[in-house]
XYZ file of C-alpha atoms in Angstrom:
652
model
C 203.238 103.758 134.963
C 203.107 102.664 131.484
C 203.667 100.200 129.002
C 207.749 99.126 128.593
C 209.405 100.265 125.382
C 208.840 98.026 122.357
C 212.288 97.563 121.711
C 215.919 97.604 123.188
C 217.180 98.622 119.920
C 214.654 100.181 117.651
C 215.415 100.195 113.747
C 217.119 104.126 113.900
C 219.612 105.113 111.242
C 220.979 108.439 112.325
C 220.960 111.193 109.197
C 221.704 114.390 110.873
C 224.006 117.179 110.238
C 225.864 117.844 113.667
C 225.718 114.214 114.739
C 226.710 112.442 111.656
C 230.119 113.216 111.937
C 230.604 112.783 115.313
C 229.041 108.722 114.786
C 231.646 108.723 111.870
C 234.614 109.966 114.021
C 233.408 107.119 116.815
C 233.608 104.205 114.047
C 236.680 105.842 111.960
C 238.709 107.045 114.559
C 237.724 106.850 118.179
C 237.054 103.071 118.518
C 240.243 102.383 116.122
C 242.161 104.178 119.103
C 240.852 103.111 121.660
C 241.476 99.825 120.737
C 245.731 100.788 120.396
C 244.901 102.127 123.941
C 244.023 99.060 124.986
C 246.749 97.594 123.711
C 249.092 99.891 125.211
C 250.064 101.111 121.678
C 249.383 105.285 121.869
C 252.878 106.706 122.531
C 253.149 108.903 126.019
C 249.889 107.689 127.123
C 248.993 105.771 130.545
C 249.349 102.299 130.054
C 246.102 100.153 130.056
C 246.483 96.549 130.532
C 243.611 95.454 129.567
C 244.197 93.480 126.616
C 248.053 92.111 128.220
C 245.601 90.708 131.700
C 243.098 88.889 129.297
C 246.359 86.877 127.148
C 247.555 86.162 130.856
C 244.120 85.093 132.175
C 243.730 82.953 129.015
C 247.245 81.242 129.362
C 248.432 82.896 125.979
C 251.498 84.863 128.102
C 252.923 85.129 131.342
C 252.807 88.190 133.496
C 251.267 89.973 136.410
C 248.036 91.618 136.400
C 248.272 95.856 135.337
C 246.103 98.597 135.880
C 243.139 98.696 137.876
C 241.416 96.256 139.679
C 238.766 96.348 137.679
C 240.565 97.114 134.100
C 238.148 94.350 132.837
C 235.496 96.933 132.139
C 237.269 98.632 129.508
C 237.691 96.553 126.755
C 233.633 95.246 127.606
C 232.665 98.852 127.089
C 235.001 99.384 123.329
C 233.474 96.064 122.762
C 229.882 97.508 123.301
C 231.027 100.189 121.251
C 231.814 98.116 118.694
C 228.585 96.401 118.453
C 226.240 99.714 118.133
C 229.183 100.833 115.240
C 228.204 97.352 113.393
C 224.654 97.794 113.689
C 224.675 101.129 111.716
C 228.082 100.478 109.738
C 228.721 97.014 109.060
C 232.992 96.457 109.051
C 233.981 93.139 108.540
C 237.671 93.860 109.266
C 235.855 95.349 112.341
C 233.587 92.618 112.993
C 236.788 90.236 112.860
C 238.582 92.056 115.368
C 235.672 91.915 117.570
C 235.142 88.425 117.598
C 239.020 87.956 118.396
C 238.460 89.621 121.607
C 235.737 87.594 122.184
C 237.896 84.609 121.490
C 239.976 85.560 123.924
C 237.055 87.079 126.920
C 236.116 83.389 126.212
C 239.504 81.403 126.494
C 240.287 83.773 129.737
C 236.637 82.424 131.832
C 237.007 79.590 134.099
C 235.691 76.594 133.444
C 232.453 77.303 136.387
C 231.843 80.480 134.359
C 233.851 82.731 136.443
C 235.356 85.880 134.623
C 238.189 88.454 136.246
C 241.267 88.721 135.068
C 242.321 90.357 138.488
C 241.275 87.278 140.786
C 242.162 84.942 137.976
C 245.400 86.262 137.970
C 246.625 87.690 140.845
C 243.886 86.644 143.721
C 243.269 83.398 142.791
C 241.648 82.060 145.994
C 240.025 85.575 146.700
C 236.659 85.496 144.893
C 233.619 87.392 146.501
C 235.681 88.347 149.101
C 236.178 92.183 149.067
C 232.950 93.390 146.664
C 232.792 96.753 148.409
C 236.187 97.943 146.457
C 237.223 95.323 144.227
C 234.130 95.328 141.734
C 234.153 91.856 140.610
C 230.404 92.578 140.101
C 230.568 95.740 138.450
C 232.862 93.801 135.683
C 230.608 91.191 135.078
C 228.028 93.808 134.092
C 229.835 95.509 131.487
C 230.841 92.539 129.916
C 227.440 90.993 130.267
C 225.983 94.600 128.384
C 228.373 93.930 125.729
C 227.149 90.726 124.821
C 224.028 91.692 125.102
C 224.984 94.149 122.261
C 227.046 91.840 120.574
C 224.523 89.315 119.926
C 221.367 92.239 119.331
C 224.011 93.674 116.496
C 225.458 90.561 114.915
C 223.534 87.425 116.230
C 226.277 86.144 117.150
C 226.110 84.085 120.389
C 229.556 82.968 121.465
C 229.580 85.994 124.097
C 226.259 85.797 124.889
C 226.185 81.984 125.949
C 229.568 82.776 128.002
C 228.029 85.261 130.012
C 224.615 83.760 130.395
C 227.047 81.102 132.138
C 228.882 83.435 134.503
C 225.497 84.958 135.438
C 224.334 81.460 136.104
C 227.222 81.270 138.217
C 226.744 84.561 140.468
C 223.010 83.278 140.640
C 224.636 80.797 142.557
C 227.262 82.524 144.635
C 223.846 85.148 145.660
C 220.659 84.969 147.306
C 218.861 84.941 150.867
C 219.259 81.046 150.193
C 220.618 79.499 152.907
C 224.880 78.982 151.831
C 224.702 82.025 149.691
C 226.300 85.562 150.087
C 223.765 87.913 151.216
C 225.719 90.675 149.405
C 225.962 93.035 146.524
C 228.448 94.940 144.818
C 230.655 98.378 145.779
C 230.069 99.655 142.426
C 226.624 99.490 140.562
C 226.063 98.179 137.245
C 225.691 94.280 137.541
C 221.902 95.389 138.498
C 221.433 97.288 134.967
C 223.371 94.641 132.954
C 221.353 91.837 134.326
C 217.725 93.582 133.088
C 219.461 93.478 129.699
C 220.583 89.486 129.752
C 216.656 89.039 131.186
C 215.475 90.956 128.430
C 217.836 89.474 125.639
C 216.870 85.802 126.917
C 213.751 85.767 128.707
C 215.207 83.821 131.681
C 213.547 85.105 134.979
C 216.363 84.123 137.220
C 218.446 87.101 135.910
C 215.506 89.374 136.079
C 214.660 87.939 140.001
C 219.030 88.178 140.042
C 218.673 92.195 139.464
C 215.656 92.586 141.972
C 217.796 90.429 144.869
C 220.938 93.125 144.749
C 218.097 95.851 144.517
C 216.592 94.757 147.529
C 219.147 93.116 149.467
C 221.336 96.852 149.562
C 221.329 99.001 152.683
C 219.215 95.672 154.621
C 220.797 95.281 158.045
C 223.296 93.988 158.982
C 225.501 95.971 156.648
C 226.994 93.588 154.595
C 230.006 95.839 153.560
C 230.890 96.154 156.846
C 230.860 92.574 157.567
C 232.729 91.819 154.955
C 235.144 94.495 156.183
C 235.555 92.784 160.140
C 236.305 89.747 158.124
C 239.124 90.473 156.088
C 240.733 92.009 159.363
C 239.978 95.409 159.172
C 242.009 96.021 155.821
C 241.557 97.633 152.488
C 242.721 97.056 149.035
C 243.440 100.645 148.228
C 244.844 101.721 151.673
C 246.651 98.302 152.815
C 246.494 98.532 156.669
C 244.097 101.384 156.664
C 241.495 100.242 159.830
C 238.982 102.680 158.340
C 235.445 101.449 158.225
C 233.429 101.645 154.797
C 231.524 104.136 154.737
C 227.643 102.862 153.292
C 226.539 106.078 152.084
C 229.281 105.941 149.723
C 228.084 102.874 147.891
C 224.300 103.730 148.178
C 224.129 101.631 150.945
C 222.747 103.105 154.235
C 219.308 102.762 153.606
C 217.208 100.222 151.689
C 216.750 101.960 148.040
C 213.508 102.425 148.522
C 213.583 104.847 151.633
C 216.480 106.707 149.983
C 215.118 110.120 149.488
C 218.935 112.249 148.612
C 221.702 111.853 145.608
C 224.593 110.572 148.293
C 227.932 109.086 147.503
C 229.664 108.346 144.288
C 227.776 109.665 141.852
C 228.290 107.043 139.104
C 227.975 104.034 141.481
C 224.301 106.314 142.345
C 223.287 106.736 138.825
C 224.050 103.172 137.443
C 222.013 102.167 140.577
C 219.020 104.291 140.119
C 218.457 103.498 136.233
C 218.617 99.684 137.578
C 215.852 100.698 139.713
C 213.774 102.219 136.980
C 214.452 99.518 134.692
C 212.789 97.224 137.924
C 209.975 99.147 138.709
C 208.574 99.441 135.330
C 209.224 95.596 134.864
C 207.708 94.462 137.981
C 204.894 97.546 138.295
C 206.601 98.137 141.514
C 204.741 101.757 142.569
C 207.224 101.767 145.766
C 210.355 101.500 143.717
C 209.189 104.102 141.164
C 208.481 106.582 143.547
C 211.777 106.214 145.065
C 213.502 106.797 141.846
C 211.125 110.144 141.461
C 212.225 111.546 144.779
C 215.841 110.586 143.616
C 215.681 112.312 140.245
C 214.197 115.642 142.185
C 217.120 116.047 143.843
C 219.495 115.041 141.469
C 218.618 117.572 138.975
C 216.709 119.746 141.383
C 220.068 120.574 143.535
C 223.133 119.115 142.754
C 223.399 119.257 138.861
C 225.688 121.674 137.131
C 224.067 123.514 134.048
C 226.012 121.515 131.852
C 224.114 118.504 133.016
C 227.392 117.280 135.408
C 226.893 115.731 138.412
C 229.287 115.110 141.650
C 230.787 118.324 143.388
C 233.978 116.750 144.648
C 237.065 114.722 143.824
C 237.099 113.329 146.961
C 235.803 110.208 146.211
C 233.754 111.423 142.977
C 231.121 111.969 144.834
C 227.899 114.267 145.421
C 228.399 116.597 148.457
C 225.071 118.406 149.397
C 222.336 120.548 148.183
C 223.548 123.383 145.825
C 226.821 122.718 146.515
C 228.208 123.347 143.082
C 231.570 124.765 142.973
C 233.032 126.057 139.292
C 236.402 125.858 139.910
C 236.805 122.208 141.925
C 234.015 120.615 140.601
C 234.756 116.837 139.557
C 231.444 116.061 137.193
C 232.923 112.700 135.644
C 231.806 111.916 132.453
C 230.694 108.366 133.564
C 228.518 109.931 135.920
C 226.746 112.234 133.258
C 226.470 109.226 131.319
C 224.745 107.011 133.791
C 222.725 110.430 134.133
C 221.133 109.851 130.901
C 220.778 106.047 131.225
C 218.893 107.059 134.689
C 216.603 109.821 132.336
C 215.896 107.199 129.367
C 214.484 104.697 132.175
C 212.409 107.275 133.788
C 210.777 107.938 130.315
C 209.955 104.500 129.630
C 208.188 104.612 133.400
C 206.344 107.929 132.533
C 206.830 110.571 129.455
C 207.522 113.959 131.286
C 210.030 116.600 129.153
C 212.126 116.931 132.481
C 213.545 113.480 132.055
C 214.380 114.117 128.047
C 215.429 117.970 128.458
C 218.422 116.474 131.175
C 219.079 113.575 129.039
C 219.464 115.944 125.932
C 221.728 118.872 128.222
C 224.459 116.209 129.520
C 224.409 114.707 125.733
C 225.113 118.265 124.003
C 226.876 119.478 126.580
C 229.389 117.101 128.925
C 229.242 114.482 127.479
C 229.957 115.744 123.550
C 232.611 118.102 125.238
C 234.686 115.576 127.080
C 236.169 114.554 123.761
C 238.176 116.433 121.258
C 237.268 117.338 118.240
C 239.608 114.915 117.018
C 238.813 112.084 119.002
C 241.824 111.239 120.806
C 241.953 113.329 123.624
C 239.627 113.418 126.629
C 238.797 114.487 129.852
C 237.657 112.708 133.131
C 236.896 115.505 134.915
C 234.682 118.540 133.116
C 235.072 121.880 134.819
C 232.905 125.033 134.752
C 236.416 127.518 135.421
C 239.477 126.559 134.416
C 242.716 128.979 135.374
C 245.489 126.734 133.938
C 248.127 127.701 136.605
C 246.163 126.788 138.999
C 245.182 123.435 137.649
C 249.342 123.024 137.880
C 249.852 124.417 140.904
C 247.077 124.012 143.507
C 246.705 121.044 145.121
C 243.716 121.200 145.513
C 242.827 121.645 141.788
C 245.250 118.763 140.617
C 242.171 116.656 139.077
C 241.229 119.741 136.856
C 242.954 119.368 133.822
C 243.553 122.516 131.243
C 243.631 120.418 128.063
C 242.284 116.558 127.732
C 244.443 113.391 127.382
C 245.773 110.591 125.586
C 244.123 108.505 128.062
C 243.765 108.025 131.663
C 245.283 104.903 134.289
C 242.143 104.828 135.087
C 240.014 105.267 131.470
C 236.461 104.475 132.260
C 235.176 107.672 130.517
C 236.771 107.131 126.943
C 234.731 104.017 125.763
C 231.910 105.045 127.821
C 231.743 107.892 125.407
C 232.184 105.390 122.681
C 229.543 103.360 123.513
C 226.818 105.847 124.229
C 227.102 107.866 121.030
C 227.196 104.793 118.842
C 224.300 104.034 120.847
C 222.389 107.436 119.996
C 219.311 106.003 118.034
C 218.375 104.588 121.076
C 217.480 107.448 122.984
C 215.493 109.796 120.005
C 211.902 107.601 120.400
C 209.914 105.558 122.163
C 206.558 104.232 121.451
C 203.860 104.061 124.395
C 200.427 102.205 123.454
C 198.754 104.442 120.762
C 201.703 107.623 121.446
C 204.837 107.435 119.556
C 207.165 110.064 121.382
C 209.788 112.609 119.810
C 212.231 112.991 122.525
C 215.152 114.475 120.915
C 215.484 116.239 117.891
C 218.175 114.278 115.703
C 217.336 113.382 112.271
C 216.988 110.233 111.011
C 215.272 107.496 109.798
C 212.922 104.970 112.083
C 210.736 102.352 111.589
C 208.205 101.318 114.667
C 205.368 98.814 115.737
C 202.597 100.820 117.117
C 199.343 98.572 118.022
C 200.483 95.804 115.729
C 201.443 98.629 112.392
C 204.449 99.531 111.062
C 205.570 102.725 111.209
C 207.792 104.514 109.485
C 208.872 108.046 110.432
C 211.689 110.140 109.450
C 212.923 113.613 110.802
C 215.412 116.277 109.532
C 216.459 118.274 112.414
C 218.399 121.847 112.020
C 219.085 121.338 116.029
C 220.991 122.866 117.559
C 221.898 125.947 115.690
C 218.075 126.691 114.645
C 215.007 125.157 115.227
C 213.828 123.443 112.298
C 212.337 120.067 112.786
C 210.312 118.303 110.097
C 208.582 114.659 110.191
C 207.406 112.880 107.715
C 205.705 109.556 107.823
C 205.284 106.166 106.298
C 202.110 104.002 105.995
C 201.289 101.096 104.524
C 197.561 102.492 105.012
C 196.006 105.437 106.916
C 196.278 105.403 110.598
C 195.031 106.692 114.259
C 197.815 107.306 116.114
C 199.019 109.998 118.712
C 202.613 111.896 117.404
C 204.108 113.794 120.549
C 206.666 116.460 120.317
C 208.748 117.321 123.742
C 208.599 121.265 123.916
C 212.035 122.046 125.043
C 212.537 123.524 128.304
C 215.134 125.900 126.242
C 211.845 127.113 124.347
C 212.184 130.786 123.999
C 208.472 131.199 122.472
C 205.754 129.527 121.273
C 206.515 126.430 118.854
C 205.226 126.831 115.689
C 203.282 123.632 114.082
C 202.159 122.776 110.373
C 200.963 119.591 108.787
C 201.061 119.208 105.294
C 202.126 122.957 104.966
C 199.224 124.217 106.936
C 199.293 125.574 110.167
C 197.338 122.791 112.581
C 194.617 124.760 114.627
C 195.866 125.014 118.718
C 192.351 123.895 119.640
C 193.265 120.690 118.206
C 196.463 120.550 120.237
C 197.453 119.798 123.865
C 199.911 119.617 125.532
C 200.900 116.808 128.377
C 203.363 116.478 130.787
C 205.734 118.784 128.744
C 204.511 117.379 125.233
C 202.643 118.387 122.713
C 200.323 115.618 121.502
C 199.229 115.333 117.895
C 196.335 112.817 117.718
C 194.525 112.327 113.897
C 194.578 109.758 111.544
C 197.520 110.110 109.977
C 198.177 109.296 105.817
C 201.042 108.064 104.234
C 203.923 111.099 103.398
C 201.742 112.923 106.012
C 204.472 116.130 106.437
C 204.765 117.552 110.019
C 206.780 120.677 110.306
C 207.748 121.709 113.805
C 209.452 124.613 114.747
C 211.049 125.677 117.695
C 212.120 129.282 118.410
C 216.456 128.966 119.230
C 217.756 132.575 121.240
C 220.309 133.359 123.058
C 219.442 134.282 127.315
C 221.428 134.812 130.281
C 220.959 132.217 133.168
C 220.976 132.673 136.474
C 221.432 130.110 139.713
C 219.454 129.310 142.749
C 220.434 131.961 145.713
C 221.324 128.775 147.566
C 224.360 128.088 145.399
C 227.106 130.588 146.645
C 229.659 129.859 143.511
C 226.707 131.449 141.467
C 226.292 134.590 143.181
C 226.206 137.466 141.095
C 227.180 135.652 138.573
C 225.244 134.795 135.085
C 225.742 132.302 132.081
C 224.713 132.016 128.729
C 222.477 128.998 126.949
C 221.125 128.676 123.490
C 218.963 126.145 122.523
C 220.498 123.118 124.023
C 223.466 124.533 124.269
C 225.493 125.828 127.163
C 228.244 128.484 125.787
C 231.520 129.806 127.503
C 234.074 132.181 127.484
C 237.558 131.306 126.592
C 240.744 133.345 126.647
C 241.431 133.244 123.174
C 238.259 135.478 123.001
C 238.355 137.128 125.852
C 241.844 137.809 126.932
C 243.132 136.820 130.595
C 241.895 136.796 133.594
C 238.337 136.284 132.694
C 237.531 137.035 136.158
C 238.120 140.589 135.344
C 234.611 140.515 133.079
C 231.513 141.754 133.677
C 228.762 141.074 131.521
C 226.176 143.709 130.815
C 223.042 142.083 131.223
C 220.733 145.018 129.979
C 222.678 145.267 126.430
C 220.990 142.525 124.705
C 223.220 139.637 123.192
C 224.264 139.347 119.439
C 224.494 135.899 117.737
C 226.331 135.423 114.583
C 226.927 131.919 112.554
C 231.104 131.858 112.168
C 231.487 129.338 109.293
C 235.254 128.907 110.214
C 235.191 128.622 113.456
C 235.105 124.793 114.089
C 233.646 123.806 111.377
C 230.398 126.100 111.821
C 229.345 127.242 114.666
C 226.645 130.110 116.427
C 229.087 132.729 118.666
C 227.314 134.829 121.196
C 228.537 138.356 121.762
C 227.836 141.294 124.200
C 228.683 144.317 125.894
C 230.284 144.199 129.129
C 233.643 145.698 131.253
C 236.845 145.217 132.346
C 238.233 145.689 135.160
C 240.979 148.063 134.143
C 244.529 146.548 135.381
C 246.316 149.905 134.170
C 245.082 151.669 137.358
C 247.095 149.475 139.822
C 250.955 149.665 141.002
C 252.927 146.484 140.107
C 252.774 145.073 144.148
C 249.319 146.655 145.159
C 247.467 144.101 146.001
C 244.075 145.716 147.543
C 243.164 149.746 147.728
C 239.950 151.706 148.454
C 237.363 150.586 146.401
C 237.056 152.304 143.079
C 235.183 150.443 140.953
C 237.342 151.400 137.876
C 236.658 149.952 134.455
C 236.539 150.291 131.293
C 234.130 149.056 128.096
C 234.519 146.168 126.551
C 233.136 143.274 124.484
C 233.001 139.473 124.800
C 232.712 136.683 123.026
C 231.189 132.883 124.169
C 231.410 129.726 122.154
C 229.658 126.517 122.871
C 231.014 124.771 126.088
C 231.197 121.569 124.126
C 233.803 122.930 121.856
C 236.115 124.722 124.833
C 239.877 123.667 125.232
C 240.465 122.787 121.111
C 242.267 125.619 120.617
C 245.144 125.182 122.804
C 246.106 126.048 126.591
C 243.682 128.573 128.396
C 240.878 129.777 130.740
C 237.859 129.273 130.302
C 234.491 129.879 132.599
C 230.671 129.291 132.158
C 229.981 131.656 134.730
C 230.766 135.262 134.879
C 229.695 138.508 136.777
C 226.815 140.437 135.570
C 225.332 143.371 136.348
């Protein structure tokens, strides 16, 4: 294992064509609504509550408690939002609506530190006493990672200090001390939150806080079900239901560190496992990080779509088993494909391998990027491969899959989750490693690092991800020894193509490490590095193990997964076949949102014309006739109105 990252929050300022705008839209018009959301102000939208429980828990208005139980971790992620916005683009009207909320977060904490506006409200006498569903835990996280922000952006403290007192407070409540709960939460995330506070503060206890919920899950006896025979065999969600919790849900039938398979919900699972990272590389813990390796091979090794989502099934959001991947029912939440990345930055601050940053950089171009509009107000929760509109409507079964995204959701944990991880970007491009600064993703912009005591400076222009243009150039106060390593994608459809200083750098200078190709010279001030990656179009194809995929074949370029879409393609799209021997054609449409590479290529279609009106089978024919398609990035599907879509079609 190596050295921790330098920094939390290293000086980036993102300058980059294709993400630019998107970090505009989040501080222009994404966090503005999301903040009317959570005010229950966008017309025909659920209602959130978030903002109404916090006046209530802060004796500014009567009521009872709305939403979800834990409806508190909304407003703590737009707040985190907020702070990563400030940090790049500095809004005092902004800044001042911020520190109302805070005001209020503040006013709404009880006077031993204790913040939920659920108990507070509605529970009063009911701390700590369901954590496997009500998530009282999983709430103090957020809002502890938004102060954490808060204070990193702004210096401002106010938050900070109030949640350094409610952690004092759990550090209280848990522990193997004797009069303690020997418990941990149903949801993950207090684990990853509390890492930050140690980090932000230095105080061990919230670092030893983290390694107790770490250690104390899946130790017999099962606490969850404990907790369960004590409240008399009842549930919050199902009142009366005498079902017993099930640990595998919650992570929770082993100790983490025998856990060997992706079980359960998958964002409770990844929030869990970056904790876990985050731990091993603090503590050099060898045990923990090889738990999180085994976990990470069969996370992405068998149960992650090609789009970078994870969690097969609506039932409970939740992974199923190996190459189990359905199309058509998958669930792949964005909160899960979020934690996905956290869980891939940790692992490259434990070791620099390209598999970590090449699934950190498919969920972020693909999922994640595509479960908002193009506008910014509408999302989705759920982020199907196949989408047949009809049956979204009229199949049970398919009632999660939605055709078009919302306004927002009852339950809206995806929207500012999105929020705060793209205003977060810069965090994810570098890292610096003893004498190696790393390039894991190809954004451009402008950075400034400590490497063995210098400064730094390095800035990148990045034509990513229509071509593969990628140029570095750096800045030194005087000249410098240094190793500069460039992540050669797994997308890589050749050989990358180096210069420095306009001349082509010799390969038997080069090599390349754990998916990385390592520069190491002493490098001059305005030293030039011009990197280029080769960006085609190729057909995919599954594992044999994964039935949906059978026969079937998609289309990537560069980081990008593409799609078909009726409004290309006509309906059904299941009547397709792709020609796999015909080569594929990419053109740049400049009108097409905005700018964007299409993909096009020969295939057939089954011909309809050949089959009476009620004939619904007939000796096979195999009739059909030429045809062309067309696929546009998946990011980009459903923003031109109602219609099917698929990743994966047949091939032959």
């Amino acid at each position: 294992m190596s050295a921790p990252f330098q920094t939390e929050n290293p000086a980036v300022r993102i300058t980059d064509n294709f993400w630019t705008p998107y970090l505009s839209l989040i501080s222009d018009t994404v966090i503005p609504y999301q903040w009317k959301a959570l005010n229950d102000e966008i017309p025909d939208a659920a209602p959130s509550y978030a903002i109404r429980n916090l006046r209530i828990a802060a004796g500014l208005e009567e009521g009872e408690f709305g939403g979800m139980v834990f409806q508190d971790s909304d407003p703590a992620k737009w707040l985190e939002a907020v702070a990563y916005s400030l940090a790049a683009h500095p809004d005092p009207r902004l800044e001042q609506l911020a520190d109302g909320l805070i005001d209020l977060i503040v006013q709404a904490q009880q006077p031993d530190g204790y913040l939920n506006t659920y108990f507070t409200i509605a529970v009063p006498d009911g701390r700590w006493t369901n954590l496997h569903e009500c998530h009282e835990l999983y709430c103090a996280g957020h809002m502890i990672e938004a102060a954490v922000a808060y204070y990193e952006s702004t210096g401002k403290r106010k938050l900070l200090d109030a949640m350094c007192r409610f952690a004092d407070y759990i550090d209280t409540v848990f522990g193997n001390e004797p009069g303690k709960l020997q418990g941990y939460d149903g949801h993950q995330e207090i684990e990853l939150a509390l890492v930050k506070l140690y980090k932000a503060t230095g105080e061990e206890r919230y670092r030893r806080l983290s390694q107790y919920f770490i250690d104390q899950r899946g130790q017999a006896p099962h606490y969850f079900m404990e907790e369960w025979l004590r409240r008399g065999k009842t549930s919050y969600w199902r009142p009366g239901a005498a079902s017993a919790p099930d640990p595998a849900y919650m992570q929770s039938h082993l100790p983490v560190r025998e856990q060997n398979v992706a079980v359960g919900h998958a964002v409770r699972a990844v929030y869990m496992y970056a904790a876990m990272a985050d731990l091993a590389l603090l503590n050099q813990d060898e045990s923990l990080a090889e738990a999180c390796r085994r976990l990470w091979a069969n996370l992405t090794g068998k149960q992650m779509y090609v789009t970078g989502g994870i969690g097969s099934t609506h039932h409970g959001e939740a992974f199923t088993f190996d190459y189990d991947l359905p199309n058509d029912t998958v669930y792949a939440e964005t909160c899960a494909s979020i934690g996905l990345i956290f869980f891939a930055r940790r692992m490259l601050e434990l070791e620099q391998k390209s598999d970590y940053a090449d699934v950190m950089e498919r969920a972020l171009y693909n999922l994640v990027l595509g479960s908002m509009s193009l506008d910014g107000t509408r999302y989705f929760y759920v982020n199907p491969l196949e989408v047949w509109p009809e049956a979204c409507k009229k199949d049970p079964g398919k009632h999660h899959v939605k055709p078009e995204r919302q306004k927002w959701f009852g339950c809206s944990c995806c929207p500012p989750n999105v929020a705060r991880l793209l205003a977060s970007l810069g965090q994810y491009i570098y890292s610096v490693h003893g004498s190696k600064l790393f390039a894991h993703l190809y954004i451009g912009c402008e950075a400034e690092f400590t490497v063995e005591q210098e400064t730094v400076g390095i800035r990148q222009q990045s034509a990513l991800p229509w071509t593969g243009e990628v140029s570095f150039q750096l800045r030194l106060a005087k000249p410098k020894r240094m190793t500069l390593a460039l992540r050669v994608p797994a997308w890589c459809s050749g050989e990358a193509a180096l210069k420095i200083n306009g001349e082509i750098y010799p390969d038997s200078l080069l090599q390349v490490v754990n998916g990385y190709t390592e520069i190491d010279r002493l490098w001059a001030d305005n030293d030039l590095i011009e990197w280029t990656i080769p960006v085609s179009a190729r057909f995919l194809e599954g594992h044999p193990s994964i039935r949906a995929l059978a026969g079937q074949a998609a289309i990537e370029r560069g980081p990008l997964v593409y799609c078909l879409e009726e409004a290309d393609n006509g309906a059904p799209l299941a009547s397709l076949v792709l020609s796999a021997g015909s080569g594929l054609r990419e053109a740049f449409e400049p009108n097409l949102f905005g700018g964007v590479y299409v993909i096009e290529g020969e295939a057939w279609k089954d011909d309809e014309a050949t089959w009476q009106e009620t004939q619904l089978y007939r000796r096979l024919r195999l009739e059909s006739r030429p045809a062309t398609f067309r696929a546009v990035p998946y990011f980009l599907w459903g923003n031109r109105g109602l219609g099917e879509m698929t990743v994966w079609a047949r091939v032959r």
